[in-house]
Short mmCIF file of C-alpha atoms and ligand atoms in Angstrom, two decimals:
data_model
loop_
_atom_site.label_atom_id
_atom_site.label_comp_id
_atom_site.label_asym_id
_atom_site.label_seq_id
_atom_site.Cartn_x
_atom_site.Cartn_y
_atom_site.Cartn_z
CA MET N 1 0.00 0.00 0.00
CA THR N 2 1.18 3.43 -0.93
CA SER N 3 2.52 5.31 2.04
CA LEU N 4 3.85 8.82 2.19
CA GLY N 5 7.60 9.25 1.97
CA ASP N 6 9.39 11.28 4.66
CA ALA N 7 10.09 14.09 2.19
CA GLU N 8 6.44 14.21 1.09
CA LEU N 9 5.21 14.22 4.67
CA ALA N 10 7.64 17.02 5.50
CA LEU N 11 6.28 19.05 2.56
CA CYS N 12 2.72 18.50 3.82
CA HIS N 13 3.63 19.69 7.34
CA GLN N 14 5.39 22.68 5.79
CA ILE N 15 2.42 23.71 3.63
CA ARG N 16 0.07 23.26 6.62
CA GLN N 17 2.16 25.67 8.63
CA GLU N 18 2.46 28.07 5.70
CA LEU N 19 -1.33 28.10 5.23
CA HIS N 20 -1.66 28.61 8.99
CA ARG N 21 0.62 31.64 8.83
CA TYR N 22 -1.44 33.39 6.14
CA PRO N 23 -5.11 32.80 7.07
CA GLU N 24 -7.94 34.34 5.06
CA LEU N 25 -11.61 34.73 6.00
CA SER N 26 -14.60 33.30 4.11
CA GLY N 27 -14.80 34.50 0.52
CA ALA N 28 -11.33 36.10 0.56
CA GLU N 29 -9.17 32.97 0.09
CA SER N 30 -7.29 34.20 -3.03
CA ASP N 31 -3.80 33.88 -1.55
CA THR N 32 -4.65 30.44 -0.10
CA ALA N 33 -5.86 29.30 -3.55
CA GLU N 34 -2.58 30.46 -5.12
CA ARG N 35 -0.51 28.59 -2.54
CA LEU N 36 -2.50 25.43 -3.22
CA GLN N 37 -2.08 25.80 -6.99
CA ARG N 38 1.66 26.31 -6.66
CA PHE N 39 1.98 23.25 -4.43
CA LEU N 40 -0.10 21.08 -6.78
CA ALA N 41 1.91 22.19 -9.82
CA ALA N 42 5.31 21.76 -8.16
CA HIS N 43 4.83 18.53 -6.26
CA ILE N 44 1.73 16.59 -7.25
CA ARG N 45 0.91 17.35 -10.90
CA PRO N 46 -2.66 16.07 -11.18
CA ASP N 47 -4.12 15.71 -14.71
CA ARG N 48 -6.15 18.89 -14.43
CA VAL N 49 -6.49 21.74 -11.96
CA LEU N 50 -9.59 23.96 -12.14
CA THR N 51 -9.29 27.30 -10.36
CA GLY N 52 -11.78 29.98 -9.37
CA VAL N 53 -14.43 27.32 -8.82
CA GLY N 54 -17.35 28.88 -6.91
CA GLY N 55 -15.15 31.84 -5.92
CA HIS N 56 -11.65 30.86 -4.80
CA GLY N 57 -12.21 27.09 -5.00
CA VAL N 58 -9.55 24.77 -6.46
CA LEU N 59 -10.35 21.37 -7.93
CA ALA N 60 -7.51 18.93 -8.75
CA LEU N 61 -8.51 15.97 -10.93
CA PHE N 62 -6.98 12.55 -11.45
CA ASP N 63 -8.58 11.24 -14.63
CA ASN N 64 -8.61 7.77 -16.05
CA PRO N 65 -9.36 6.45 -19.56
CA HIS N 66 -11.34 3.55 -18.09
CA PRO N 67 -14.88 4.56 -17.17
CA GLY N 68 -15.97 4.46 -13.57
CA PRO N 69 -17.50 6.63 -10.87
CA THR N 70 -16.34 10.14 -10.04
CA VAL N 71 -15.36 10.48 -6.39
CA LEU N 72 -14.81 13.90 -4.81
CA LEU N 73 -13.05 14.51 -1.51
CA ARG N 74 -13.54 17.92 0.00
CA ALA N 75 -11.44 20.16 2.28
CA ASP N 76 -12.49 23.64 3.41
CA MET N 77 -10.16 26.64 3.02
CA ASP N 78 -11.27 29.53 5.25
CA ALA N 79 -10.00 30.79 8.59
CA VAL N 80 -12.01 32.42 11.39
CA ALA N 81 -11.99 35.89 12.99
CA VAL N 82 -10.20 34.89 16.20
CA HIS N 83 -7.04 36.38 17.69
CA GLU N 84 -4.50 33.55 17.93
CA THR N 85 -2.57 33.26 21.21
CA SER N 86 0.05 30.75 19.99
CA VAL N 87 3.76 31.49 20.13
CA ALA N 88 4.54 29.00 17.32
CA SER N 89 6.88 30.21 14.59
CA TYR N 90 4.06 29.80 12.06
CA ARG N 91 1.41 31.74 14.04
CA SER N 92 -0.91 33.98 12.03
CA VAL N 93 0.61 37.15 10.62
CA HIS N 94 -2.89 38.58 9.96
CA GLU N 95 -4.17 40.24 13.13
CA GLY N 96 -7.60 38.95 14.20
CA LYS N 97 -7.63 36.11 11.68
CA ALA N 98 -6.46 32.57 12.31
CA HIS N 99 -6.93 28.94 11.29
CA MET N 100 -8.70 28.05 14.53
CA CYS N 101 -10.97 25.48 12.88
CA GLY N 102 -8.13 23.41 11.40
CA HIS N 103 -9.01 24.02 7.75
CA ASP N 104 -5.25 24.49 7.18
CA GLY N 105 -4.86 20.85 8.26
CA HIS N 106 -7.81 19.69 6.14
CA MET N 107 -6.13 21.24 3.06
CA ALA N 108 -2.71 19.76 3.87
CA THR N 109 -4.30 16.33 4.37
CA LEU N 110 -5.97 16.54 0.96
CA LEU N 111 -2.60 17.44 -0.56
CA ALA N 112 -1.08 14.41 1.19
CA LEU N 113 -3.80 12.31 -0.44
CA GLY N 114 -2.72 13.91 -3.74
CA PHE N 115 0.81 12.53 -3.27
CA ARG N 116 -0.62 9.05 -2.73
CA LEU N 117 -2.97 9.28 -5.72
CA ALA N 118 -0.26 10.66 -8.02
CA ARG N 119 1.80 7.56 -7.36
CA GLU N 120 -1.07 5.13 -7.43
CA ARG N 121 -3.61 6.38 -9.96
CA PRO N 122 -7.14 5.01 -9.87
CA GLU N 123 -7.53 2.03 -12.20
CA ALA N 124 -10.94 3.20 -13.35
CA GLY N 125 -13.03 6.29 -12.71
CA ARG N 126 -11.95 9.70 -11.58
CA VAL N 127 -10.91 11.26 -8.27
CA GLY N 128 -11.22 14.97 -7.51
CA LEU N 129 -9.66 16.88 -4.65
CA LEU N 130 -11.99 19.77 -3.92
CA PHE N 131 -10.68 22.74 -1.96
CA GLN N 132 -13.81 24.67 -0.99
CA PRO N 133 -13.86 28.29 0.15
CA ALA N 134 -16.30 29.97 2.56
CA GLU N 135 -17.41 27.07 4.73
CA GLU N 136 -17.66 29.12 7.93
CA ASP N 137 -20.37 31.47 6.61
CA GLY N 138 -22.29 28.70 4.87
CA THR N 139 -21.99 30.13 1.34
CA GLY N 140 -19.10 28.13 -0.16
CA ALA N 141 -20.75 24.80 -0.97
CA MET N 142 -23.67 26.53 -2.73
CA ALA N 143 -21.26 28.59 -4.84
CA ILE N 144 -19.33 25.44 -5.84
CA LEU N 145 -22.60 23.70 -6.76
CA ALA N 146 -23.62 26.66 -8.92
CA ASP N 147 -20.35 26.56 -10.92
CA GLU N 148 -20.89 25.05 -14.38
CA ARG N 149 -17.50 23.35 -14.38
CA PHE N 150 -18.41 21.58 -11.17
CA GLN N 151 -21.82 20.61 -12.56
CA ALA N 152 -20.13 19.13 -15.65
CA LEU N 153 -18.22 16.73 -13.42
CA ALA N 154 -21.46 15.19 -12.12
CA PRO N 155 -19.82 13.46 -9.13
CA ASP N 156 -21.19 10.12 -8.01
CA TYR N 157 -19.85 10.31 -4.46
CA VAL N 158 -18.71 13.18 -2.26
CA ILE N 159 -17.01 12.74 1.08
CA GLY N 160 -15.63 15.18 3.63
CA TRP N 161 -14.27 15.26 7.13
CA HIS N 162 -13.61 17.60 10.04
CA ASN N 163 -11.06 17.25 12.81
CA LEU N 164 -12.57 16.89 16.29
CA PRO N 165 -10.76 17.96 19.48
CA GLY N 166 -11.50 15.94 22.61
CA THR N 167 -11.38 12.62 20.73
CA ALA N 168 -8.32 10.37 20.49
CA LEU N 169 -6.04 11.28 17.58
CA GLY N 170 -7.14 9.61 14.36
CA THR N 171 -10.32 7.99 15.70
CA LEU N 172 -13.08 8.03 13.08
CA LEU N 173 -16.52 9.14 14.31
CA VAL N 174 -19.45 8.85 11.94
CA ARG N 175 -23.11 7.91 11.77
CA ALA N 176 -25.72 7.19 9.12
CA GLY N 177 -28.51 9.74 8.71
CA SER N 178 -28.18 13.17 10.28
CA PHE N 179 -24.52 13.77 11.21
CA ALA N 180 -24.45 17.57 11.64
CA CYS N 181 -27.42 19.76 12.57
CA ALA N 182 -29.35 22.17 10.40
CA SER N 183 -29.10 25.71 11.74
CA CYS N 184 -30.07 29.26 10.89
CA GLY N 185 -29.92 32.71 12.40
CA MET N 186 -33.20 34.57 12.90
CA ALA N 187 -33.02 38.34 13.35
CA ILE N 188 -36.24 39.89 14.68
CA THR N 189 -36.99 43.59 14.67
CA LEU N 190 -39.82 45.00 16.78
CA THR N 191 -40.89 48.55 16.04
CA GLY N 192 -43.12 50.75 18.20
CA LYS N 193 -42.76 54.47 18.93
CA THR N 194 -40.29 56.38 21.08
CA SER N 195 -41.46 58.94 23.62
CA HIS N 196 -40.03 61.13 26.38
CA ALA N 197 -38.82 58.98 29.28
CA ALA N 198 -41.04 61.14 31.51
CA LYS N 199 -44.12 60.19 29.47
CA PRO N 200 -43.64 56.53 28.41
CA GLU N 201 -47.42 56.17 28.08
CA ASP N 202 -47.23 58.39 24.96
CA GLY N 203 -45.01 55.88 23.15
CA VAL N 204 -45.19 52.19 22.20
CA SER N 205 -42.34 50.32 23.89
CA PRO N 206 -41.24 46.86 22.71
CA GLN N 207 -39.76 46.10 26.16
CA VAL N 208 -42.34 43.59 27.40
CA ALA N 209 -42.68 41.82 24.03
CA MET N 210 -38.90 41.54 23.74
CA CYS N 211 -38.51 40.00 27.21
CA ARG N 212 -41.41 37.61 26.70
CA LEU N 213 -39.97 36.50 23.34
CA MET N 214 -36.56 35.75 24.83
CA GLU N 215 -38.20 33.66 27.54
CA ARG N 216 -40.55 31.84 25.20
CA PHE N 217 -37.83 31.02 22.63
CA SER N 218 -36.09 28.92 25.28
CA ALA N 219 -39.27 26.89 25.67
CA LEU N 220 -39.07 25.92 21.97
CA SER N 221 -36.00 23.80 22.70
CA THR N 222 -36.35 20.03 23.02
CA PRO N 223 -32.82 19.04 24.02
CA VAL N 224 -33.11 15.30 23.46
CA GLU N 225 -29.96 14.97 21.43
CA ASN N 226 -30.18 11.37 20.33
CA ASP N 227 -33.72 11.91 19.13
CA GLU N 228 -34.59 13.10 15.62
CA ALA N 229 -36.85 15.69 17.33
CA PHE N 230 -33.85 17.55 18.79
CA ALA N 231 -34.41 21.31 18.54
CA LEU N 232 -32.58 24.21 20.12
CA ALA N 233 -33.30 27.94 20.11
CA THR N 234 -30.45 30.03 21.55
CA VAL N 235 -30.87 33.77 22.05
CA VAL N 236 -27.52 35.22 20.98
CA TYR N 237 -28.15 38.97 21.01
CA ALA N 238 -30.71 41.54 22.14
CA ARG N 239 -30.95 45.31 22.01
CA LEU N 240 -33.65 47.64 23.33
CA GLY N 241 -33.92 51.33 22.34
CA GLU N 242 -30.89 53.62 22.66
CA PRO N 243 -28.49 54.27 25.58
CA ALA N 244 -30.16 57.61 26.42
CA PHE N 245 -31.88 58.25 29.81
CA GLY N 246 -34.31 60.74 28.31
CA ILE N 247 -35.92 58.42 25.75
CA ALA N 248 -38.37 55.57 26.25
CA PRO N 249 -37.53 52.85 23.69
CA GLY N 250 -39.33 52.58 20.35
CA ASP N 251 -37.58 49.60 18.82
CA ALA N 252 -35.84 46.35 19.71
CA THR N 253 -33.77 43.64 18.03
CA VAL N 254 -33.53 40.02 19.11
CA MET N 255 -31.29 37.47 17.40
CA VAL N 256 -31.79 33.76 17.95
CA THR N 257 -30.00 30.75 16.45
CA LEU N 258 -32.26 27.82 15.60
CA ARG N 259 -30.86 24.31 15.41
CA THR N 260 -32.43 20.93 14.59
CA ALA N 261 -31.22 17.44 13.73
CA ALA N 262 -33.20 17.27 10.47
CA ASP N 263 -34.23 19.77 7.79
CA HIS N 264 -37.99 19.17 8.08
CA ARG N 265 -37.75 19.85 11.83
CA MET N 266 -36.12 23.19 11.03
CA GLN N 267 -39.13 24.15 8.94
CA ALA N 268 -41.43 23.36 11.87
CA LEU N 269 -39.22 25.22 14.38
CA ARG N 270 -39.13 28.31 12.18
CA GLN N 271 -42.90 28.33 11.90
CA LYS N 272 -43.28 28.09 15.69
CA ALA N 273 -40.76 30.89 16.24
CA GLU N 274 -42.46 33.10 13.64
CA ALA N 275 -45.88 32.50 15.24
CA LEU N 276 -44.45 33.56 18.62
CA VAL N 277 -43.06 36.78 17.16
CA GLN N 278 -46.34 37.59 15.45
CA HIS N 279 -48.34 36.90 18.63
CA GLU N 280 -46.16 38.97 20.96
CA ALA N 281 -45.86 41.85 18.48
CA GLU N 282 -49.61 42.02 17.93
CA GLN N 283 -50.31 41.89 21.68
CA ALA N 284 -48.10 44.96 22.11
CA SER N 285 -49.26 46.83 18.95
CA LEU N 286 -45.78 46.61 17.41
CA GLN N 287 -44.62 46.27 13.81
CA TRP N 288 -42.33 43.29 13.31
CA SER N 289 -40.01 41.84 10.71
CA ILE N 290 -37.83 38.73 10.46
CA ARG N 291 -34.68 38.09 8.46
CA TYR N 292 -32.80 34.83 8.17
CA HIS N 293 -29.00 34.52 7.99
CA ASP N 294 -26.31 31.80 7.91
CA GLU N 295 -28.66 29.03 6.79
CA PHE N 296 -27.12 25.54 6.98
CA ALA N 297 -28.86 22.36 5.84
CA ALA N 298 -28.48 19.25 8.01
CA THR N 299 -25.75 16.92 6.77
CA GLU N 300 -27.50 13.62 6.00
CA ASN N 301 -25.03 10.77 5.63
CA HIS N 302 -25.79 7.96 3.17
CA PRO N 303 -25.80 4.65 5.14
CA ALA N 304 -23.85 2.69 2.49
CA VAL N 305 -21.14 5.37 2.27
CA VAL N 306 -20.89 5.38 6.08
CA ALA N 307 -20.41 1.58 6.14
CA LEU N 308 -17.72 1.94 3.52
CA MET N 309 -15.98 4.69 5.53
CA MET N 310 -15.91 2.42 8.60
CA GLY N 311 -14.20 -0.29 6.55
CA ALA N 312 -11.74 2.20 5.04
CA ALA N 313 -10.77 3.47 8.50
CA GLU N 314 -10.06 -0.05 9.74
CA GLU N 315 -8.01 -0.77 6.61
CA ALA N 316 -6.00 2.37 7.36
CA GLY N 317 -5.38 1.14 10.92
CA LEU N 318 -7.72 3.66 12.57
CA VAL N 319 -10.27 3.06 15.30
CA ALA N 320 -13.77 3.54 13.86
CA GLU N 321 -16.79 4.34 16.02
CA THR N 322 -20.39 5.25 15.29
CA VAL N 323 -21.89 8.08 17.33
CA ASP N 324 -25.48 7.87 18.58
CA ARG N 325 -26.40 11.49 17.92
CA PRO N 326 -25.72 14.21 15.35
CA MET N 327 -22.99 16.75 16.01
CA ARG N 328 -24.61 19.96 17.30
CA TRP N 329 -22.65 22.19 14.93
CA SER N 330 -23.55 22.74 11.30
CA GLU N 331 -21.53 22.28 8.12
CA ASP N 332 -22.31 23.47 4.63
CA PHE N 333 -21.26 20.00 3.46
CA GLY N 334 -24.98 19.25 3.93
CA GLN N 335 -25.51 20.90 0.52
CA PHE N 336 -23.46 18.11 -1.08
CA THR N 337 -25.18 15.25 0.74
CA ARG N 338 -28.55 16.71 -0.34
CA ARG N 339 -27.57 16.15 -3.98
CA PHE N 340 -25.06 13.29 -4.06
CA GLN N 341 -24.43 10.05 -2.26
CA GLY N 342 -21.94 11.01 0.36
CA ALA N 343 -21.01 11.40 3.98
CA LEU N 344 -19.18 13.67 6.38
CA CYS N 345 -17.17 12.21 9.23
CA CYS N 346 -14.87 13.40 12.01
CA LEU N 347 -11.34 12.34 12.83
CA GLY N 348 -10.21 12.93 16.41
CA SER N 349 -7.52 15.60 16.82
CA GLY N 350 -6.48 14.36 20.27
CA GLU N 351 -7.99 14.42 23.77
CA SER N 352 -5.88 17.39 24.85
CA CYS N 353 -6.31 19.43 21.66
CA PRO N 354 -8.02 22.77 22.48
CA GLN N 355 -11.57 23.14 21.12
CA LEU N 356 -12.31 24.54 17.67
CA HIS N 357 -12.51 28.37 17.37
CA ASN N 358 -10.60 28.72 20.68
CA PRO N 359 -7.63 31.11 20.52
CA ASP N 360 -5.12 28.39 21.49
CA TYR N 361 -6.31 25.76 19.01
CA ASP N 362 -3.78 24.35 16.50
CA PHE N 363 -4.31 21.49 14.04
CA PRO N 364 -2.13 18.47 14.97
CA ASP N 365 0.22 17.70 12.06
CA ALA N 366 0.26 14.03 13.06
CA LEU N 367 -3.27 13.75 11.70
CA ILE N 368 -2.16 14.49 8.11
CA GLU N 369 -0.66 11.03 7.56
CA GLN N 370 -3.59 9.19 9.17
CA GLY N 371 -6.26 11.29 7.46
CA SER N 372 -4.79 10.91 3.97
CA HIS N 373 -4.32 7.18 4.49
CA PHE N 374 -7.98 6.82 5.48
CA MET N 375 -9.17 8.90 2.54
CA LEU N 376 -7.12 6.90 0.06
CA HIS N 377 -8.90 3.72 1.19
CA ALA N 378 -12.29 5.45 1.18
CA ALA N 379 -11.72 6.72 -2.39
CA LYS N 380 -10.56 3.32 -3.60
CA ARG N 381 -13.57 1.59 -2.10
CA LEU N 382 -15.95 4.10 -3.67
CA LEU N 383 -14.29 3.66 -7.06
CA SER N 384 -14.66 -0.09 -7.00
CA VAL N 385 -17.95 -0.75 -5.22
CA SER N 386 -21.27 -0.46 -7.00
CA MET N 387 -23.53 1.19 -4.49
CA PRO N 388 -27.26 0.84 -3.99
CA ALA N 389 -29.05 4.12 -4.77
ZN1 ZN O 1 -15.30 26.50 12.17
ZN1 ZN O 2 -14.38 23.98 10.35
#
């Protein structure tokens, strides 16, 4: 079995640290895309490299004259707006931006897979390494899907992974069905009428409606995580009037994040939340409006792809475990599993690894070898197995 040479592994660690040093936020990954292209051209030389896919996306293809399925493996490219506290030599040089979600490691691992594939080309079918921008804000997958060059590929299978702190290094965690929650941000505006603070009865204050809404949103949650009915409404922000002692408030904003295990549950939760807003606003004679932001579909894993991933992990010498409940976070990978047979999984980044988006997080380089080994086996199995629809 093809393993990575020491020199190749060293190059993968080096590019991971280079990507870490120059992080870019969602939608602004132009420099990252160039670094990836340079690395692919210098070291891996796939048959084709498509650039500017769905924004700053890069797609490296290993073609084959013998027909077979098209398998895509996806890594995300963007960093997050967190101030890094590391003293490592490769710490972020861009103030307030850092790879605190490990997407630098996801990219390096996909490049490591490229080394393996370049040496051991698929015997039939086609493998694509997809570097996807703008995962954090939920827009990247949709932009990739809208790109005609991506559509022309018509992939049969799409798989992705995320590193997971708190779990032993290299342990695969996966489950069939919902793996990551659907979520969306709901921004509510309540509008009444300001008045002099000495004569509040002359105005229409949203104060009571706002407080009642915040309380009643909490009651929408059904925190039974291993149940498909799991739903969570988290108030994340609230504002009433202006910071002026002379004015009774005339408007309010409440922001709440809604989260469910399945997409159809999200529809139901949104309707309940909207009905609450309408009721409380009408009771208080207020105008109201709702806007939705950061909408993520649930990631629904195909059972046959999950079974195949479990086998691939064991072949790669990794511990494979199924989890009994979806991850609470959301991933825009759900847009791929809506359209193609595919699955998202997690690989443990170590029990002592700081949590994602924390200022002291750093992707463990040791995961690059294990992750690329696992993905090679997963790709090979997908290329050779004929799957039930
Ligand atoms: Zn993240
Ligand atoms: Zn992430």
